[in-house]
Short mmCIF file of C-alpha atoms in Angstrom, two decimals:
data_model
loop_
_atom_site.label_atom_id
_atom_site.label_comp_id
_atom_site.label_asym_id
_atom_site.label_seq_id
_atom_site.Cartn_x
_atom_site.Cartn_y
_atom_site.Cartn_z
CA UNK A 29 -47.53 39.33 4.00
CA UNK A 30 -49.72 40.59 6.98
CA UNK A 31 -48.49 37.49 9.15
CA UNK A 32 -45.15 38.34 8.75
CA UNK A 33 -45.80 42.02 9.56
CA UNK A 34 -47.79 40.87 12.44
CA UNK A 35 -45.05 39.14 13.61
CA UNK A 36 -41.96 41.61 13.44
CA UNK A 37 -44.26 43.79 15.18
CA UNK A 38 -44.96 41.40 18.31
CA UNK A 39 -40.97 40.42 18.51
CA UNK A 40 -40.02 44.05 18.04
CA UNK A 41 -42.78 44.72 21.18
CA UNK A 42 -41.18 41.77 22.98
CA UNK A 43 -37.44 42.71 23.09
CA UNK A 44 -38.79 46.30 24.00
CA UNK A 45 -40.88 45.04 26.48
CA UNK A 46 -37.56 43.09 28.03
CA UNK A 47 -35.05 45.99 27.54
CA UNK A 48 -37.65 48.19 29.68
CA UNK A 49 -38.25 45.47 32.88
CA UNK A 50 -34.13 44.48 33.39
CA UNK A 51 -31.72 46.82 32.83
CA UNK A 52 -28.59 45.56 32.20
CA UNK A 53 -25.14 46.34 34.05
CA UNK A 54 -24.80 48.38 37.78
CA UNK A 55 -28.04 50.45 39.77
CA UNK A 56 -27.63 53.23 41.70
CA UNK A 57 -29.51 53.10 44.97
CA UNK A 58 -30.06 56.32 47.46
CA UNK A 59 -30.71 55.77 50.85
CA UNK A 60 -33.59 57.66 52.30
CA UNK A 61 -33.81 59.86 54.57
CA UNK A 62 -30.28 60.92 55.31
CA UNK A 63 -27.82 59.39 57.84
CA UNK A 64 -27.81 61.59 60.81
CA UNK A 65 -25.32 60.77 63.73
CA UNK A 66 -22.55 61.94 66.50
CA UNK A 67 -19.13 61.66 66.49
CA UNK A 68 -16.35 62.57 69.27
CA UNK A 69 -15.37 65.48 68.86
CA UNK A 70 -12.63 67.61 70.53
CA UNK A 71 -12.59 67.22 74.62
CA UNK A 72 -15.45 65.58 75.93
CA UNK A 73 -18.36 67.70 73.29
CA UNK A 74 -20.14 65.37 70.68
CA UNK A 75 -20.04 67.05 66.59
CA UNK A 76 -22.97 66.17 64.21
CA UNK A 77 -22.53 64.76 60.65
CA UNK A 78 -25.05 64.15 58.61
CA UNK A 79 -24.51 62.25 54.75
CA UNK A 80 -25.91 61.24 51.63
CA UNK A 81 -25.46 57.84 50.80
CA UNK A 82 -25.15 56.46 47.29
CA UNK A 83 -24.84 52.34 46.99
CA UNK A 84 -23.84 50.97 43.46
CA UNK A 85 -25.67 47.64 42.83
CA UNK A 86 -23.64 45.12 40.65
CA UNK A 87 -27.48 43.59 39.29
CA UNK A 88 -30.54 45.58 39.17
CA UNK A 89 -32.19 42.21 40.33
CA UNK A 90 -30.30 42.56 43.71
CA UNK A 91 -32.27 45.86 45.00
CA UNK A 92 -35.00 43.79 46.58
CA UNK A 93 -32.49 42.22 48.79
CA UNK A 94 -30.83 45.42 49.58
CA UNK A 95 -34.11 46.80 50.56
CA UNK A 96 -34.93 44.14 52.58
CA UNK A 97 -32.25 44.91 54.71
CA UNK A 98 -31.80 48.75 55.19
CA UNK A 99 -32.29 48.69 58.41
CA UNK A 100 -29.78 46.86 59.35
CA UNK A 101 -27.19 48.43 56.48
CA UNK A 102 -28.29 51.97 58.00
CA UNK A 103 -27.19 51.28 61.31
CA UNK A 104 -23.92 49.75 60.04
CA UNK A 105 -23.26 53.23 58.73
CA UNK A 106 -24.25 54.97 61.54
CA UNK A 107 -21.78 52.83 63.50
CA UNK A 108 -19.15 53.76 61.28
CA UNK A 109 -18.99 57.27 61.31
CA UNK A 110 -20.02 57.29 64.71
CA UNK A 111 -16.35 55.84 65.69
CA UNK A 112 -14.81 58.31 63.84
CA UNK A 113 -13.35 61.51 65.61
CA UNK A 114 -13.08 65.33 64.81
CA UNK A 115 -9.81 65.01 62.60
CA UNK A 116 -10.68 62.08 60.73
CA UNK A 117 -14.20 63.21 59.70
CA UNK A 118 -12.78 66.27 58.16
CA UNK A 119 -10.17 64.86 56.39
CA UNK A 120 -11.26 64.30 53.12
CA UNK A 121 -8.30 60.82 52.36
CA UNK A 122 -10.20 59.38 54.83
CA UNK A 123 -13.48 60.10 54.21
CA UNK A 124 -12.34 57.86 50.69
CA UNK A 125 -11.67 55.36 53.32
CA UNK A 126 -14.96 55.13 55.29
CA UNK A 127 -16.70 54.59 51.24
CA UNK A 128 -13.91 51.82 51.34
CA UNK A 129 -14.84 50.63 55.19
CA UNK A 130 -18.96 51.09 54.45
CA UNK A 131 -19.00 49.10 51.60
CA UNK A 132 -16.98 46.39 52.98
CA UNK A 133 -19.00 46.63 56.20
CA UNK A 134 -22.23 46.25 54.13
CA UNK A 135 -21.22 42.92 51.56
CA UNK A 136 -19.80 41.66 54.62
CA UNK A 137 -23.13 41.82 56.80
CA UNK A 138 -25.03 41.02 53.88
CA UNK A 139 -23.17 37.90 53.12
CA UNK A 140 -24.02 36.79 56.25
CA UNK A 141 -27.52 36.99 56.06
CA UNK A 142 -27.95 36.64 52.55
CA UNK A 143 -24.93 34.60 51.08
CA UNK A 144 -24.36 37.37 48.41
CA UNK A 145 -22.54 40.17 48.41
CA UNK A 146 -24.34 43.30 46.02
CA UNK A 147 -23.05 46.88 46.80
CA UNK A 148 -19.73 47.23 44.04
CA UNK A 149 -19.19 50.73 45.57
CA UNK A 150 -20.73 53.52 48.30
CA UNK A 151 -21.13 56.95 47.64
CA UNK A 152 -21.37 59.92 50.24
CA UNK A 153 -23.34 62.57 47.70
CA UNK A 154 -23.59 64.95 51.05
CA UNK A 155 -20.80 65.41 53.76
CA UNK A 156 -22.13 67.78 56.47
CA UNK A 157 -20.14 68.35 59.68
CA UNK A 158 -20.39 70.30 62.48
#
């Protein structure tokens, strides 16, 4: 009897043990510190933005690879909103677009360095403009 006790308690320990080390299903990763850049605004003055970024993993397993490459994923986004000008930065429809365009930016450069593409969605948690 204090085998088989023995032994519930070890596989009970053991699927605990795996539940805790791989979580299953999407991972939220926040990029740190915050994306700080220009962008044209009216005439010939430059505006500031500054955001929050949010990237939704599809596997926990794939945040060593995004890690691995946020430099170059941080200056994709810089890029992006650094093309942008006043009216398009304030308007929120197309702030939904550069999520769309950052994302797309950042499977695409990481399928050419990596062969995988990771990030399901981006998220700008902070939207600062000046």
């Amino acid at each position: 009897m204090f085998r088989f006790i023995a032994l519930c308690i070890l596989l009970t320990a053991g699927q605990l043990h795996a539940q805790e080390t791989a979580p299953e299903g999407p991972l939220y990763y926040t990029m740190t510190p915050d994306i700080i850049t220009n962008y044209q605004n009216s005439g010939q003055t430059l505006g500031y933005i500054r955001v929050s970024v949010d990237l939704m993993l599809k596997n926990a397993d794939k945040m060593p690879l995004v890690e691995q490459h946020m430099p170059l994923l941080r200056d994709a986004i810089n890029n992006l909103l650094a093309e942008q000008n006043q009216q398009e930065i304030r308007s929120l429809e197309v702030r939904n677009e550069l999520a769309q365009q950052g994302q797309q930016r950042l499977n695409d450069l990481l399928l050419k360095e990596t062969g995988e593409t990771p990030i399901h969605r981006l998220l700008f948690t902070k939207f600062l403009y000046q």
